[in-house]
mmCIF file of C-alpha atoms in Angstrom:
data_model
loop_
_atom_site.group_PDB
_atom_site.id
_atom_site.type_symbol
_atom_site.label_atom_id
_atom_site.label_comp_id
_atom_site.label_asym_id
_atom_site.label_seq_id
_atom_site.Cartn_x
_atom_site.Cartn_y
_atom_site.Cartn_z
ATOM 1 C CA UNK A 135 84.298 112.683 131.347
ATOM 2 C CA UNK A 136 85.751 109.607 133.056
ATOM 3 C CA UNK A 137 87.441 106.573 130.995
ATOM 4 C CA UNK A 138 85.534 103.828 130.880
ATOM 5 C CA UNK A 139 85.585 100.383 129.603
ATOM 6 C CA UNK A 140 82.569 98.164 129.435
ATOM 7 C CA UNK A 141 82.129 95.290 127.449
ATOM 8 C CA UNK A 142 85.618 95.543 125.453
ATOM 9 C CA UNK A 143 84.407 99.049 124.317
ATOM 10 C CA UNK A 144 87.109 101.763 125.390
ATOM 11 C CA UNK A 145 85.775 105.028 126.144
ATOM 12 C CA UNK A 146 88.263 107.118 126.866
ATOM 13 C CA UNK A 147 89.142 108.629 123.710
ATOM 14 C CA UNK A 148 86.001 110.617 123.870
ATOM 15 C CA UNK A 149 87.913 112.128 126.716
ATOM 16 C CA UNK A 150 91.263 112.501 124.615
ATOM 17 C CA UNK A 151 89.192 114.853 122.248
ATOM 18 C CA UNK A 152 88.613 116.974 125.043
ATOM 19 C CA UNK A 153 91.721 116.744 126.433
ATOM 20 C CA UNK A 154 93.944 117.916 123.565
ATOM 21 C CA UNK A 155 91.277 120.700 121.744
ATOM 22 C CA UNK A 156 91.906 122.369 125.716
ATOM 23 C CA UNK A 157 95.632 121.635 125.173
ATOM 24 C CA UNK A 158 96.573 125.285 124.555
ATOM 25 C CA UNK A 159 94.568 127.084 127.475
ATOM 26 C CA UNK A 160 94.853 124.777 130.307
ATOM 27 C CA UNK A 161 95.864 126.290 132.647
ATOM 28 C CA UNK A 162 93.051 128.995 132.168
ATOM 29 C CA UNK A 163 90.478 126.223 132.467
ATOM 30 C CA UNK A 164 91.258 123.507 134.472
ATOM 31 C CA UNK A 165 93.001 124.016 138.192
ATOM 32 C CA UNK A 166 94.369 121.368 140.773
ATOM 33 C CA UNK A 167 94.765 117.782 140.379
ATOM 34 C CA UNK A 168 92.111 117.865 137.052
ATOM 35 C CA UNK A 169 94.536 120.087 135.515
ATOM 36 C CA UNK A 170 97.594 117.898 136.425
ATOM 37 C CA UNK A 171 95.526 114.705 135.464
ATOM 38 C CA UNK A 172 95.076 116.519 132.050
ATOM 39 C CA UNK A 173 98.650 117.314 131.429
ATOM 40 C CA UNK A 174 100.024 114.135 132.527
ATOM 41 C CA UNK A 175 97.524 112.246 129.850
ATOM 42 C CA UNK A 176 98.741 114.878 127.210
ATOM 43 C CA UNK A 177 102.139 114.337 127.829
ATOM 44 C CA UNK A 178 101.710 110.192 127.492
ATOM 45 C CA UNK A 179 99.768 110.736 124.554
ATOM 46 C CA UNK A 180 102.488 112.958 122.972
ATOM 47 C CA UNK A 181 105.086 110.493 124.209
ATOM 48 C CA UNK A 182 102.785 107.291 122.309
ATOM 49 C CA UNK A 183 102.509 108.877 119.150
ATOM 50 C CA UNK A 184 106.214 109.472 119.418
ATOM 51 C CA UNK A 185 107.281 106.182 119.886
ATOM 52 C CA UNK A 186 104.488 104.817 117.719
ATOM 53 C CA UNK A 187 105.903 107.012 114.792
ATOM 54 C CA UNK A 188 109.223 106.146 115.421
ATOM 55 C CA UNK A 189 109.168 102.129 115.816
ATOM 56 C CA UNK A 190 105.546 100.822 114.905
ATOM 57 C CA UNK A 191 102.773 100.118 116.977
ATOM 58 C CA UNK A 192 103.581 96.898 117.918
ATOM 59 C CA UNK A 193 107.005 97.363 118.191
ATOM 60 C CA UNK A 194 106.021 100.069 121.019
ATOM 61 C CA UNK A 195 106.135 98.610 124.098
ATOM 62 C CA UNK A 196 104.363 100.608 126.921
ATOM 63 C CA UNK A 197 107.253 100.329 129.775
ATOM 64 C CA UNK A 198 109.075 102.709 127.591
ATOM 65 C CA UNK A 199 105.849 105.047 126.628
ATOM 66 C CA UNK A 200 106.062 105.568 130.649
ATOM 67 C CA UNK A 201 109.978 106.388 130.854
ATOM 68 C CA UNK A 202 109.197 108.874 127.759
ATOM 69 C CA UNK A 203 106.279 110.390 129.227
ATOM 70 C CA UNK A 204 108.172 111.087 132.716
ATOM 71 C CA UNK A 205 105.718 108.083 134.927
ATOM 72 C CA UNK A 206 105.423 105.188 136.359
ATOM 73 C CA UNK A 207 104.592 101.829 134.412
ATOM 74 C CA UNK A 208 101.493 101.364 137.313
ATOM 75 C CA UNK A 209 101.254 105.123 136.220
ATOM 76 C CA UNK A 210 100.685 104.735 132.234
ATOM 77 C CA UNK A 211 98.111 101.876 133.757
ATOM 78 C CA UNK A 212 96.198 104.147 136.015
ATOM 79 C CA UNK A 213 95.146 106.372 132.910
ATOM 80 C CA UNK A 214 95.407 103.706 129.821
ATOM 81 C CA UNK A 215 94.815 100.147 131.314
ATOM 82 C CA UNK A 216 95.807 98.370 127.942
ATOM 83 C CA UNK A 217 97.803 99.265 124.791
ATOM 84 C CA UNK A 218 94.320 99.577 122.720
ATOM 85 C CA UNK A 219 93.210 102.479 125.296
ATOM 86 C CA UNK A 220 96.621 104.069 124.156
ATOM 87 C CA UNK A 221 96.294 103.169 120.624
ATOM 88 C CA UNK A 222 92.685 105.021 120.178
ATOM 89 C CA UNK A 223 93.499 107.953 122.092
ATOM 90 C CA UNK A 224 96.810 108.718 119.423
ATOM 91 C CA UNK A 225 94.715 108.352 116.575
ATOM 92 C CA UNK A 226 92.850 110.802 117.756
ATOM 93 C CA UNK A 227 96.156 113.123 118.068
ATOM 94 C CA UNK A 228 97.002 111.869 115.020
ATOM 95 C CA UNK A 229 93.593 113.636 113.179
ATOM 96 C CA UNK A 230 93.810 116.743 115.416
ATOM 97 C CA UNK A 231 97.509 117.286 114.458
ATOM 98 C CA UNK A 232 96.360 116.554 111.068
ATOM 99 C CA UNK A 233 93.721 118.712 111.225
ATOM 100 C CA UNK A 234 95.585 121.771 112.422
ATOM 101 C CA UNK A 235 98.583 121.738 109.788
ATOM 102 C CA UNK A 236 95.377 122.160 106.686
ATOM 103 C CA UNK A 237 94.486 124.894 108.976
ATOM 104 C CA UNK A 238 97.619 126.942 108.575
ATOM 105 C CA UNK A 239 97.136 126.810 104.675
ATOM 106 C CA UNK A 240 96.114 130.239 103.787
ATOM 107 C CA UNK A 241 92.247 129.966 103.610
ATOM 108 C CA UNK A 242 91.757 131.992 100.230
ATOM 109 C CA UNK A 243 94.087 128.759 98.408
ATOM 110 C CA UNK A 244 92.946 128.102 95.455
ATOM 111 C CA UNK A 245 91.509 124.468 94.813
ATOM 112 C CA UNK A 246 93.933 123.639 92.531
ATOM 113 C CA UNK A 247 96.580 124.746 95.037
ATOM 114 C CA UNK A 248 94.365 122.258 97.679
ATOM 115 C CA UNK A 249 95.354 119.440 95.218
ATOM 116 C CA UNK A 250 99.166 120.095 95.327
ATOM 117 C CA UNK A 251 98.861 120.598 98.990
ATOM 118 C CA UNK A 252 97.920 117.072 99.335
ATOM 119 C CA UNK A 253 100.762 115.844 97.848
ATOM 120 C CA UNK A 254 102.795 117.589 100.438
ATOM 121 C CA UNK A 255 100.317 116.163 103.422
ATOM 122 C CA UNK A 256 101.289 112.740 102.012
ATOM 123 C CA UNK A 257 104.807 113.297 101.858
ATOM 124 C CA UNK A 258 104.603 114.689 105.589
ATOM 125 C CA UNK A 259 102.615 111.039 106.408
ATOM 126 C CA UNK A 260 105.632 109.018 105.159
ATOM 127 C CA UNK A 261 107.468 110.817 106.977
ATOM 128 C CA UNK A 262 105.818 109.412 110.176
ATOM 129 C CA UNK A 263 105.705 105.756 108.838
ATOM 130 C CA UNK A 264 104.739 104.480 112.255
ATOM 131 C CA UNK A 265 101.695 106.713 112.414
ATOM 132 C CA UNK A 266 100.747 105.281 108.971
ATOM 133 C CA UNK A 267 100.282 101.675 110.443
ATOM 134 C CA UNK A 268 98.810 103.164 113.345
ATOM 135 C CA UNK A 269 95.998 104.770 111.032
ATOM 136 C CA UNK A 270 95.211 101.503 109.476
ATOM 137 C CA UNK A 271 95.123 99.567 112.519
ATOM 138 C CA UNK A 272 92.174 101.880 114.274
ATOM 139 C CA UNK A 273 90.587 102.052 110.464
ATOM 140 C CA UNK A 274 89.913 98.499 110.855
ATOM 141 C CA UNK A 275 89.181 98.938 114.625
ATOM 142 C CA UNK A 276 86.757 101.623 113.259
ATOM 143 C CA UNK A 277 84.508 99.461 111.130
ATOM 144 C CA UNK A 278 82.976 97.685 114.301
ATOM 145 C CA UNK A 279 80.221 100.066 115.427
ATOM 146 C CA UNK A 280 80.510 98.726 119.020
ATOM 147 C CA UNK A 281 84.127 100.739 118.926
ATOM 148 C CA UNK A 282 84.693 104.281 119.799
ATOM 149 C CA UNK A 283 87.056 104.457 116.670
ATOM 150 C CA UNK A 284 83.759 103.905 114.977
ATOM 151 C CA UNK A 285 81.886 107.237 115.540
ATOM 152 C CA UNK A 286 85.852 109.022 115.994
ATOM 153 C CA UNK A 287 86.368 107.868 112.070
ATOM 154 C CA UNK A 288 82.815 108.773 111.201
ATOM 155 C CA UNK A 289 82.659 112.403 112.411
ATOM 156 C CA UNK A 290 86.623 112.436 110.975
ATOM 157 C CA UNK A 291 85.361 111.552 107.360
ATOM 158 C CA UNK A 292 82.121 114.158 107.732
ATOM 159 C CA UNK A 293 84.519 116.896 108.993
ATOM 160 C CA UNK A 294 87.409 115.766 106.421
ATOM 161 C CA UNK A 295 85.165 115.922 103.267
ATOM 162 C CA UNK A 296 83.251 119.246 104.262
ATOM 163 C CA UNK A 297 86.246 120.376 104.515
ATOM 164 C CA UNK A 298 87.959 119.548 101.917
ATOM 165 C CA UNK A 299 85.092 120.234 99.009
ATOM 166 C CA UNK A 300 85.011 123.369 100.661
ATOM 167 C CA UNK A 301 88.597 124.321 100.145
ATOM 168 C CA UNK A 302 88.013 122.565 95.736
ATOM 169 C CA UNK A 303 84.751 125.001 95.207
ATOM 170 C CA UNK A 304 87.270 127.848 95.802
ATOM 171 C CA UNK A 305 88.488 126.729 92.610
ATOM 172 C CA UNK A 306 85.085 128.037 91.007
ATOM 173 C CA UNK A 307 86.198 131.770 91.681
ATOM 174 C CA UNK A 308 89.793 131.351 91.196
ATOM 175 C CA UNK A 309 90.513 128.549 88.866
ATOM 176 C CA UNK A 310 88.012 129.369 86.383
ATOM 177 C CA UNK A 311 86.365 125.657 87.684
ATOM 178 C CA UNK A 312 82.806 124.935 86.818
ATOM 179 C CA UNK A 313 80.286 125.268 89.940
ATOM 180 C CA UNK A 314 78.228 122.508 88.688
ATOM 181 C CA UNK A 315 80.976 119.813 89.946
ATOM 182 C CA UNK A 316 79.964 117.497 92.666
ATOM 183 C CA UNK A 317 82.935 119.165 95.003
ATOM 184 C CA UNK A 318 81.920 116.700 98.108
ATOM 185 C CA UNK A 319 82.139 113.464 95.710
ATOM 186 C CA UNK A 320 85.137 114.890 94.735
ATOM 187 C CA UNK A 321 86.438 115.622 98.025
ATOM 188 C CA UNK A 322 85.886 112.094 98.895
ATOM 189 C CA UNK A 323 87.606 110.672 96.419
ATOM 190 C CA UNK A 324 90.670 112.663 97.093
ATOM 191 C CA UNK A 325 90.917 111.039 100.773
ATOM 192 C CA UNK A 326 89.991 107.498 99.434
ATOM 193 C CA UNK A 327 93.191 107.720 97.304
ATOM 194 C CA UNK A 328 94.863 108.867 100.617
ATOM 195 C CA UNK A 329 93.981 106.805 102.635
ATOM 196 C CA UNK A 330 93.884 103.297 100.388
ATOM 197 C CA UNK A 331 97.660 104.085 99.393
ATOM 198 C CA UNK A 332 98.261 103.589 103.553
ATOM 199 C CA UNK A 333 96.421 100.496 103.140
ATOM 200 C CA UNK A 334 98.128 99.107 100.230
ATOM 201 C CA UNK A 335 101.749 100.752 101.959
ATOM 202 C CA UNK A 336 101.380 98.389 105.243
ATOM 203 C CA UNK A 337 100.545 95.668 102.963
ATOM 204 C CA UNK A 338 103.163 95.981 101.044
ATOM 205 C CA UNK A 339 105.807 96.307 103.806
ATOM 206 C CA UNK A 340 106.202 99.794 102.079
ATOM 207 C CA UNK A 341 107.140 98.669 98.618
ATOM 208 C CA UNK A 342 103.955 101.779 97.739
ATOM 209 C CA UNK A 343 104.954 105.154 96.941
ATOM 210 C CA UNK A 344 102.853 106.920 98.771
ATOM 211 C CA UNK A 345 103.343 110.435 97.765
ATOM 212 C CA UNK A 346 103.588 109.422 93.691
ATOM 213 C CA UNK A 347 100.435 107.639 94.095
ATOM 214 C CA UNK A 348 98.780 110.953 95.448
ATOM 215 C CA UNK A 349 100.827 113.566 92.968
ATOM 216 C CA UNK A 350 100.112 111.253 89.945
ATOM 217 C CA UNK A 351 95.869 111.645 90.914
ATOM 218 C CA UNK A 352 96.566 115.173 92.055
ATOM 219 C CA UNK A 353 97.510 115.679 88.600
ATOM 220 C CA UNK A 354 95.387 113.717 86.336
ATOM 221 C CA UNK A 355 92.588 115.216 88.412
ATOM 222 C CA UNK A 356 93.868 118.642 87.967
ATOM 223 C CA UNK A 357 94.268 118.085 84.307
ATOM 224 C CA UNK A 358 90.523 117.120 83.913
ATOM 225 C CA UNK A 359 89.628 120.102 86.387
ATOM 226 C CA UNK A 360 91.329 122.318 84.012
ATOM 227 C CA UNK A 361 89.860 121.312 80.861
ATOM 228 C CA UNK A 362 86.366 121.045 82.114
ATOM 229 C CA UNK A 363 83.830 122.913 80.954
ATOM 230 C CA UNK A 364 80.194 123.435 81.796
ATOM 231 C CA UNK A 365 77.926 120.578 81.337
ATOM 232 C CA UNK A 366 75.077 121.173 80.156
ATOM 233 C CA UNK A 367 73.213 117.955 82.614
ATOM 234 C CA UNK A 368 74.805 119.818 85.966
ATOM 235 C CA UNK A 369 77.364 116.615 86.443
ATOM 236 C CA UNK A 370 80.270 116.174 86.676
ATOM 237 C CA UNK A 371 81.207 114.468 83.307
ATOM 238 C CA UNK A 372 84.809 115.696 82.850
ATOM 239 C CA UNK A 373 85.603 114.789 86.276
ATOM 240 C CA UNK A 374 84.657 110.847 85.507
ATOM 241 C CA UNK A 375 87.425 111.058 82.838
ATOM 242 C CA UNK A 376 89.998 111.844 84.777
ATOM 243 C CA UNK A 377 91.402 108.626 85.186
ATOM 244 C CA UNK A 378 92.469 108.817 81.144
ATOM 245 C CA UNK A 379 94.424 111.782 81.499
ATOM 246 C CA UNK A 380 98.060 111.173 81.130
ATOM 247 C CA UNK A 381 100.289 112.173 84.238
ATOM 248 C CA UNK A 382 101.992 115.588 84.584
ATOM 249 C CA UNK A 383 105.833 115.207 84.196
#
């Protein structure tokens, strides 16, 4: 797929997603100058997010994305005409990176566990504090539907709550959790908390603590989780109280 830009609309992150889910078996699939092309856009991606994590997005200036990625300024240019191009196509690494550290949680976690793991995923986020502001600058990038962010963040958020709910209903067989919870709704609240505590952490020149804000609804969530019991309607009931339930010290 080639990168294109019509209209102000960047298209090559659609590209990026290809690039980086081959990143492990390249040279098995791609040969000659596509497979130097694709390892040369890896490495300025890797280098971007680096620099991006490191000193802010607009701090970043792309003449030394090129001297960290090994290229030419005209280089960085040939493959990501404007900062923007470069922003997209790391918060795109961003969610794939993302993606593949909930994959090495052991798959038969219980969802309780899934809740404590997210306080550790938050804690690994401020640890990146330039990749937080980078998040929130393609969210808002993301809410124009003209912008490839827009269906990137869309299929992110589908993929992110399937997931998710999916690892909370194991709680049903392990926990002792009713099955009648709304584990998707759930799910989704979970990553609004997330992701609104980056919001509020930019905002606030980050005054927010992140990873409190996510261990203290970790664990009034967990407290209502616990004391649930079946209701007799089918919803979720216990789970609306949540917000009542003291903190865990």
């Amino acid at each position: 797929m080639h990168s294109t830009v019509h209209e102000n609309r960047v298209y090559s992150v659609f590209e990026f997603r290809i690039v980086l889910s081959y990143r492990g078996d390249m040279g098995k699939r791609a040969r000659g100058s596509y497979s130097v092309g694709i390892e040369r856009r890896t490495r300025i991606v890797e280098a971007a997010a680096g620099r991006f994590s490191a000193e802010g997005y607009h701090a970043t200036t792309m003449t030394s994305i090129a001297a960290d990625a090994g290229i030419s300024d005209s280089g960085l240019l040939h493959h990501f005409p404007t900062k923007k191009h470069l922003l997209l196509a790391v918060a795109q690494y961003r969610l794939d990176t993302s993606a593949e550290w909930w994959d090495t949680l052991p798959a038969e976690a219980s969802g309780l566990a899934t809740l404590d793991a997210m306080v550790d995923a938050a804690r690994r986020l401020v640890g990146q504090p330039g990749l937080i502001e980078l998040f929130v600058l393609v969210s808002a990038e993301a809410a124009d539907p003209s912008s490839p962010a827009h269906t990137v963040f869309a299929q992110r958020y589908d993929g992110a709550v399937e997931a998710l709910a999916d690892r909370l209903r194991q709680g049903v067989h392990r926990d002792g959790l009713p099955a009648s919870l709304d584990y998707p709704a759930l799910a989704r609240e979970c990553i609004a908390v997330s992701d609104g505590l980056q919001l509020q952490w930019v905002l606030s020149d980050g005054a927010i603590d992140i990873v409190e804000g996510v261990r203290g609804h970790a664990a009034r969530l967990t407290a209502a989780l616990t004391a649930a019991t079946e209701p007799e309607s089918g919803s979720s009931v216990r789970v609306a109280e949540a917000a009542t339930v003291p903190d865990r010290q």
